[in-house]
Amino acid sequence: MNARVYGALDIGGTKIAGALVDREGRLVARAQHATPARGSAEELTAAVFHVLDELAAHPAWGGLTRLGIGSAGPVDTAAGTVSPVNIPAWRAFPLVDRVRAHPRVPAGIHTVLVGDAVAMAAAEHWAGAARGVDNALCMVVSTGVGGGLILGGRLHAGATGNAGHIGHITVDQNGPLCPCGARGCVERFAAGPAIVAHALEAGWTPPAGAAPTAAAAAGAARAGDPGARAAFDRAGKALAAAIAATAALVELDLVVIGGGVAESGETLFGPLRRHLADHAVLDFTRDLAVVPAALALDAGLIGAAAAAGTAGPPRTALLVETPSGVSSSRPATARSTGRGPRT
């Protein structure tokens, strides 16, 4: 008999990843396909099915019991639909129904949809940098910028699964127009494409034959290129403003940041922390710890699996099942009392 596994999909503007995850949170199998972000709805669905086909070919697929989907948002968890800002062809797209229709997905399988950053928050709270922390903001800084909130020891997803979507907080009322329709969103300053665009405008030139990517801009910033450094400073300032606003609203113990752009390390975290000291000036927001995600680029998959492993969560609070089967929510007597995770 096959061991019990959860299926997970992580859908973003750059890649569509999938995995089979065991009860301990370990990836048993992994598959990935580039996201045809400017393609048709059917081309995008075909890419998702390509990932599912690869997973279904793995022997562990026979033990599949539940399926979690983390997607770039906005999402509607109740309706099972997605409308990712950076995937134009999907608007109120019935992703859950389409995934369930895949011929290798078992009929009637329990399927859970969450925002990709909410999935990342679930993963980091279950087994990563936010483990044991009662109030945390977990962010994904990549092709887009998203976030998820841990409040009172529980993942707070909101009624539609979009709570904590920090990428669409306005930090400049006269800033650039965002695809979401607003102006000056964090995403227009701190997402990978925005960093690249600003670096190029500021005079950075990628190496001959190399693509202008956020990773290339980060390398140039580390080497002292002024245009690339200015782009990361601008990104850090926007992130700091949004983090400070969130901390003032809900009070936070910790901020965890993952995603492809966060892989640049101190190139991003350095200016972010410096600007945060200027923005988070209230007593209860000052000295807020900001740390890298512990689960790196697999957090979305682990979080989607964690969501899938939770039976019947309340609409406004997702309790993540731990390997022992006990909710990761802490009782009141185990609340964190300081900044950052406990040792």
Short mmCIF file of C-alpha atoms in Angstrom, two decimals:
data_model
loop_
_atom_site.label_atom_id
_atom_site.label_comp_id
_atom_site.label_asym_id
_atom_site.label_seq_id
_atom_site.Cartn_x
_atom_site.Cartn_y
_atom_site.Cartn_z
CA MET A 1 0.00 0.00 0.00
CA ASN A 2 1.26 3.47 -0.87
CA ALA A 3 2.17 5.78 2.01
CA ARG A 4 -0.18 8.69 2.49
CA VAL A 5 0.93 11.86 0.69
CA TYR A 6 -0.54 15.28 0.01
CA GLY A 7 -0.39 16.88 -3.41
CA ALA A 8 0.63 20.52 -3.75
CA LEU A 9 0.62 23.07 -6.55
CA ASP A 10 2.34 26.46 -6.37
CA ILE A 11 1.28 28.75 -9.20
CA GLY A 12 3.12 31.99 -9.88
CA GLY A 13 3.90 34.37 -12.68
CA THR A 14 7.24 32.72 -13.50
CA LYS A 15 6.75 29.03 -12.73
CA ILE A 16 4.14 26.43 -11.90
CA ALA A 17 5.55 23.94 -9.40
CA GLY A 18 4.04 20.79 -7.98
CA ALA A 19 5.01 18.29 -5.33
CA LEU A 20 3.99 15.25 -3.38
CA VAL A 21 4.60 15.88 0.33
CA ASP A 22 4.63 13.34 3.14
CA ARG A 23 3.17 13.76 6.65
CA GLU A 24 6.51 15.08 7.92
CA GLY A 25 6.51 17.95 5.41
CA ARG A 26 9.20 16.37 3.19
CA LEU A 27 8.99 16.60 -0.58
CA VAL A 28 8.70 13.10 -2.06
CA ALA A 29 8.48 14.26 -5.67
CA ARG A 30 8.71 17.62 -7.42
CA ALA A 31 7.82 18.91 -10.88
CA GLN A 32 7.99 22.33 -12.50
CA HIS A 33 6.95 24.10 -15.71
CA ALA A 34 7.42 27.67 -16.89
CA THR A 35 4.29 29.79 -16.58
CA PRO A 36 3.05 31.04 -19.98
CA ALA A 37 1.95 34.20 -18.16
CA ARG A 38 0.89 35.99 -21.35
CA GLY A 39 -0.71 32.92 -22.85
CA SER A 40 -4.36 31.95 -23.10
CA ALA A 41 -6.35 30.39 -20.29
CA GLU A 42 -6.04 27.01 -21.99
CA GLU A 43 -2.28 27.32 -22.42
CA LEU A 44 -1.99 28.06 -18.72
CA THR A 45 -4.20 25.10 -17.86
CA ALA A 46 -2.05 22.89 -20.08
CA ALA A 47 1.02 23.96 -18.10
CA VAL A 48 -0.72 23.00 -14.83
CA PHE A 49 -1.69 19.64 -16.34
CA HIS A 50 1.91 19.09 -17.46
CA VAL A 51 3.00 19.38 -13.81
CA LEU A 52 0.20 17.08 -12.66
CA ASP A 53 1.19 14.53 -15.33
CA GLU A 54 4.75 14.46 -14.01
CA LEU A 55 3.58 13.98 -10.44
CA ALA A 56 1.08 11.31 -11.44
CA ALA A 57 3.91 9.31 -13.01
CA HIS A 58 5.63 8.99 -9.61
CA PRO A 59 4.91 5.80 -7.62
CA ALA A 60 3.89 7.84 -4.56
CA TRP A 61 0.92 9.29 -6.46
CA GLY A 62 -1.04 6.17 -5.51
CA GLY A 63 -1.06 7.39 -1.90
CA LEU A 64 -2.55 10.80 -2.75
CA THR A 65 -5.26 11.73 -0.27
CA ARG A 66 -5.61 15.52 -0.52
CA LEU A 67 -4.53 18.32 -2.81
CA GLY A 68 -3.54 21.88 -1.91
CA ILE A 69 -3.20 24.72 -4.39
CA GLY A 70 -1.32 27.94 -3.65
CA SER A 71 -1.77 30.57 -6.35
CA ALA A 72 -0.77 34.12 -7.03
CA GLY A 73 -3.73 36.29 -6.10
CA PRO A 74 -6.27 37.49 -5.71
CA VAL A 75 -7.95 34.15 -5.09
CA ASP A 76 -11.44 33.23 -3.92
CA THR A 77 -11.13 30.18 -1.74
CA ALA A 78 -14.87 29.67 -1.40
CA ALA A 79 -15.51 29.75 -5.16
CA GLY A 80 -12.27 27.98 -6.05
CA THR A 81 -11.33 30.71 -8.52
CA VAL A 82 -8.16 32.72 -9.16
CA SER A 83 -7.51 36.12 -10.75
CA PRO A 84 -3.73 36.60 -10.56
CA VAL A 85 -2.69 40.16 -11.31
CA ASN A 86 0.33 38.95 -13.27
CA ILE A 87 -1.56 36.28 -15.26
CA PRO A 88 -4.07 38.30 -17.36
CA ALA A 89 -5.88 35.36 -18.99
CA TRP A 90 -7.11 34.04 -15.66
CA ARG A 91 -9.90 36.21 -14.28
CA ALA A 92 -12.30 34.42 -11.92
CA PHE A 93 -10.83 31.28 -13.44
CA PRO A 94 -12.24 28.06 -11.92
CA LEU A 95 -8.84 26.57 -11.12
CA VAL A 96 -10.03 24.10 -8.50
CA ASP A 97 -12.64 22.63 -10.85
CA ARG A 98 -10.12 22.39 -13.68
CA VAL A 99 -7.55 20.64 -11.50
CA ARG A 100 -10.17 18.21 -10.23
CA ALA A 101 -11.06 17.46 -13.87
CA HIS A 102 -7.55 16.18 -14.62
CA PRO A 103 -7.97 12.51 -15.51
CA ARG A 104 -5.36 11.32 -12.98
CA VAL A 105 -6.73 13.32 -10.03
CA PRO A 106 -8.92 10.97 -7.94
CA ALA A 107 -12.61 11.81 -8.05
CA GLY A 108 -13.89 13.70 -5.03
CA ILE A 109 -10.44 14.42 -3.61
CA HIS A 110 -10.40 17.06 -0.85
CA THR A 111 -8.92 20.17 -2.49
CA VAL A 112 -7.95 23.44 -0.80
CA LEU A 113 -7.10 26.73 -2.54
CA VAL A 114 -5.09 29.48 -0.81
CA GLY A 115 -3.10 32.47 -1.95
CA ASP A 116 0.56 31.68 -2.62
CA ALA A 117 1.82 33.97 0.12
CA VAL A 118 -0.77 32.58 2.56
CA ALA A 119 0.61 29.14 1.73
CA MET A 120 4.12 30.40 2.43
CA ALA A 121 2.96 31.76 5.79
CA ALA A 122 1.40 28.38 6.63
CA ALA A 123 4.66 26.64 5.82
CA GLU A 124 6.90 29.03 7.75
CA HIS A 125 4.59 28.83 10.78
CA TRP A 126 4.46 25.04 10.61
CA ALA A 127 8.13 24.27 10.06
CA GLY A 128 10.09 27.43 9.29
CA ALA A 129 11.23 30.80 10.57
CA ALA A 130 7.86 31.70 12.15
CA ARG A 131 7.50 28.46 14.11
CA GLY A 132 6.36 29.27 17.66
CA VAL A 133 5.60 32.93 16.83
CA ASP A 134 2.10 34.19 17.54
CA ASN A 135 2.00 37.30 15.35
CA ALA A 136 3.96 37.36 12.12
CA LEU A 137 3.84 38.73 8.61
CA CYS A 138 5.26 36.31 6.04
CA MET A 139 6.01 37.78 2.62
CA VAL A 140 6.91 36.53 -0.84
CA VAL A 141 9.00 38.96 -2.89
CA SER A 142 9.37 37.54 -6.38
CA THR A 143 7.66 38.25 -9.72
CA GLY A 144 5.01 39.83 -7.51
CA VAL A 145 4.78 40.71 -3.83
CA GLY A 146 2.37 38.89 -1.53
CA GLY A 147 1.93 38.17 2.14
CA GLY A 148 0.16 36.12 4.76
CA LEU A 149 -0.58 36.84 8.42
CA ILE A 150 -0.20 34.75 11.55
CA LEU A 151 -2.36 36.37 14.23
CA GLY A 152 -2.88 34.92 17.69
CA GLY A 153 -1.02 31.77 16.69
CA ARG A 154 -3.25 31.06 13.70
CA LEU A 155 -2.97 31.65 9.99
CA HIS A 156 -5.44 34.44 9.23
CA ALA A 157 -6.49 33.91 5.63
CA GLY A 158 -9.60 36.10 5.58
CA ALA A 159 -13.02 35.29 4.15
CA THR A 160 -11.73 34.92 0.57
CA GLY A 161 -8.18 33.82 1.36
CA ASN A 162 -6.49 37.14 0.56
CA ALA A 163 -5.75 38.64 3.97
CA GLY A 164 -2.21 39.96 4.25
CA HIS A 165 -1.87 40.84 0.55
CA ILE A 166 0.76 43.46 1.30
CA GLY A 167 1.89 43.80 -2.31
CA HIS A 168 -1.13 45.97 -3.02
CA ILE A 169 -0.75 48.40 -0.16
CA THR A 170 -0.20 51.88 -1.62
CA VAL A 171 3.10 53.42 -0.55
CA ASP A 172 3.10 56.32 -3.03
CA GLN A 173 -0.22 57.95 -3.92
CA ASN A 174 1.35 59.45 -7.05
CA GLY A 175 3.31 56.33 -7.92
CA PRO A 176 3.15 54.17 -11.05
CA LEU A 177 -0.11 52.55 -12.07
CA CYS A 178 -0.36 48.95 -10.95
CA PRO A 179 -2.10 46.25 -13.03
CA CYS A 180 -4.54 45.92 -10.11
CA GLY A 181 -5.84 49.42 -10.96
CA ALA A 182 -4.36 51.36 -8.05
CA ARG A 183 -1.30 53.61 -7.99
CA GLY A 184 1.91 53.24 -6.04
CA CYS A 185 1.48 49.64 -4.87
CA VAL A 186 4.44 47.99 -3.14
CA GLU A 187 4.63 45.53 -6.03
CA ARG A 188 5.44 48.33 -8.48
CA PHE A 189 8.60 49.10 -6.48
CA ALA A 190 9.76 45.82 -4.96
CA ALA A 191 8.80 42.98 -7.31
CA GLY A 192 11.58 41.54 -9.45
CA PRO A 193 10.45 43.13 -12.74
CA ALA A 194 10.07 46.53 -11.04
CA ILE A 195 13.58 46.31 -9.61
CA VAL A 196 15.00 45.43 -13.03
CA ALA A 197 13.10 48.23 -14.76
CA HIS A 198 14.29 50.84 -12.27
CA ALA A 199 17.88 49.59 -12.40
CA LEU A 200 17.88 49.89 -16.19
CA GLU A 201 16.39 53.39 -15.99
CA ALA A 202 19.07 54.32 -13.45
CA GLY A 203 21.86 53.32 -15.82
CA TRP A 204 22.54 49.66 -15.03
CA THR A 205 23.50 47.53 -18.03
CA PRO A 206 23.44 43.73 -17.70
CA PRO A 207 26.52 41.80 -18.85
CA ALA A 208 26.77 41.18 -22.57
CA GLY A 209 24.50 38.30 -23.57
CA ALA A 210 22.88 38.09 -20.12
CA ALA A 211 19.18 38.63 -19.50
CA PRO A 212 18.20 41.61 -17.31
CA THR A 213 16.95 39.71 -14.27
CA ALA A 214 16.59 40.62 -10.60
CA ALA A 215 19.36 38.13 -9.79
CA ALA A 216 21.68 39.84 -12.28
CA ALA A 217 20.78 43.24 -10.84
CA ALA A 218 21.50 41.93 -7.33
CA GLY A 219 24.93 40.76 -8.44
CA ALA A 220 25.63 44.18 -9.93
CA ALA A 221 24.43 45.88 -6.73
CA ARG A 222 26.81 43.76 -4.67
CA ALA A 223 29.59 44.79 -7.03
CA GLY A 224 28.76 48.47 -6.44
CA ASP A 225 26.80 49.40 -9.56
CA PRO A 226 24.96 52.62 -8.59
CA GLY A 227 21.89 52.00 -10.73
CA ALA A 228 21.34 48.50 -9.36
CA ARG A 229 21.98 49.67 -5.79
CA ALA A 230 19.43 52.46 -6.24
CA ALA A 231 16.83 49.96 -7.45
CA PHE A 232 17.26 47.74 -4.40
CA ASP A 233 17.25 50.74 -2.08
CA ARG A 234 13.95 51.86 -3.65
CA ALA A 235 12.53 48.36 -3.20
CA GLY A 236 13.65 48.21 0.43
CA LYS A 237 12.06 51.56 1.17
CA ALA A 238 8.70 50.50 -0.28
CA LEU A 239 8.75 47.23 1.64
CA ALA A 240 9.69 49.05 4.85
CA ALA A 241 6.79 51.48 4.51
CA ALA A 242 4.28 48.65 4.01
CA ILE A 243 5.71 46.55 6.84
CA ALA A 244 5.59 49.49 9.24
CA ALA A 245 1.97 50.17 8.28
CA THR A 246 1.03 46.53 8.85
CA ALA A 247 2.82 46.44 12.22
CA ALA A 248 0.95 49.55 13.33
CA LEU A 249 -2.35 47.98 12.33
CA VAL A 250 -2.09 44.48 13.83
CA GLU A 251 1.11 44.44 15.96
CA LEU A 252 3.75 41.98 14.85
CA ASP A 253 6.48 39.97 16.53
CA LEU A 254 8.31 39.00 13.35
CA VAL A 255 8.49 39.53 9.59
CA VAL A 256 9.63 36.64 7.39
CA ILE A 257 10.56 37.29 3.75
CA GLY A 258 11.05 34.67 1.05
CA GLY A 259 10.81 34.43 -2.71
CA GLY A 260 13.27 34.80 -5.55
CA VAL A 261 14.16 38.45 -4.90
CA ALA A 262 14.77 37.69 -1.21
CA GLU A 263 17.48 35.27 -2.36
CA SER A 264 19.61 38.39 -2.95
CA GLY A 265 20.19 38.46 0.82
CA GLU A 266 21.61 41.62 2.35
CA THR A 267 21.35 43.39 -0.99
CA LEU A 268 17.62 43.60 -0.21
CA PHE A 269 17.53 43.12 3.56
CA GLY A 270 20.15 45.78 4.27
CA PRO A 271 18.24 48.76 2.82
CA LEU A 272 14.92 47.31 4.00
CA ARG A 273 16.04 47.21 7.64
CA ARG A 274 17.61 50.67 7.36
CA HIS A 275 14.41 52.21 6.01
CA LEU A 276 12.26 50.26 8.47
CA ALA A 277 14.04 52.02 11.33
CA ASP A 278 12.80 55.32 9.85
CA HIS A 279 9.21 54.13 9.26
CA ALA A 280 8.49 51.94 12.29
CA VAL A 281 8.88 54.59 14.98
CA LEU A 282 6.00 53.86 17.36
CA ASP A 283 6.98 52.05 20.53
CA PHE A 284 5.07 48.89 19.60
CA THR A 285 6.48 48.76 16.04
CA ARG A 286 10.11 49.68 16.74
CA ASP A 287 12.91 47.09 16.45
CA LEU A 288 10.75 44.66 14.52
CA ALA A 289 12.82 41.64 13.46
CA VAL A 290 12.95 40.90 9.72
CA VAL A 291 14.42 37.52 8.77
CA PRO A 292 14.78 35.37 5.64
CA ALA A 293 12.36 32.50 5.11
CA ALA A 294 13.74 29.19 6.34
CA LEU A 295 12.07 27.03 3.70
CA ALA A 296 13.34 29.00 0.70
CA LEU A 297 11.63 28.42 -2.62
CA ASP A 298 9.73 25.29 -1.53
CA ALA A 299 7.69 27.14 1.10
CA GLY A 300 4.71 27.57 -1.24
CA LEU A 301 4.55 23.85 -1.91
CA ILE A 302 4.93 22.87 1.74
CA GLY A 303 2.31 25.44 2.71
CA ALA A 304 -0.15 24.25 0.07
CA ALA A 305 0.31 20.73 1.42
CA ALA A 306 -0.22 22.01 4.97
CA ALA A 307 -3.47 23.64 3.88
CA ALA A 308 -4.56 20.43 2.18
CA GLY A 309 -3.85 18.48 5.36
CA THR A 310 -6.28 20.57 7.38
CA ALA A 311 -9.83 19.28 7.41
CA GLY A 312 -12.62 21.84 7.47
CA PRO A 313 -10.76 24.99 8.60
CA PRO A 314 -12.79 28.01 9.71
CA ARG A 315 -13.07 30.54 6.90
CA THR A 316 -11.07 33.16 8.80
CA ALA A 317 -8.45 30.97 10.44
CA LEU A 318 -6.49 28.07 9.03
CA LEU A 319 -5.03 25.65 11.59
CA VAL A 320 -2.04 23.88 10.09
CA GLU A 321 -1.75 20.19 10.87
CA THR A 322 1.62 19.20 12.29
CA PRO A 323 3.28 15.82 11.64
CA SER A 324 1.83 14.58 14.93
CA GLY A 325 -1.65 15.57 13.80
CA VAL A 326 -1.95 18.34 16.40
CA SER A 327 -2.77 21.90 15.35
CA SER A 328 0.22 24.22 15.23
CA SER A 329 -1.81 26.92 16.94
CA ARG A 330 -0.37 27.57 20.39
CA PRO A 331 -2.52 27.85 23.52
CA ALA A 332 -2.56 31.18 25.30
CA THR A 333 0.03 29.97 27.81
CA ALA A 334 2.55 29.41 25.00
CA ARG A 335 2.40 32.84 23.40
CA SER A 336 5.63 34.46 22.28
CA THR A 337 6.69 37.34 24.49
CA GLY A 338 9.43 38.93 22.43
CA ARG A 339 10.49 39.78 18.91
CA GLY A 340 11.30 36.87 16.67
CA PRO A 341 11.12 33.11 17.15
CA ARG A 342 11.89 31.51 20.46
CA THR A 343 14.92 29.29 20.83
#
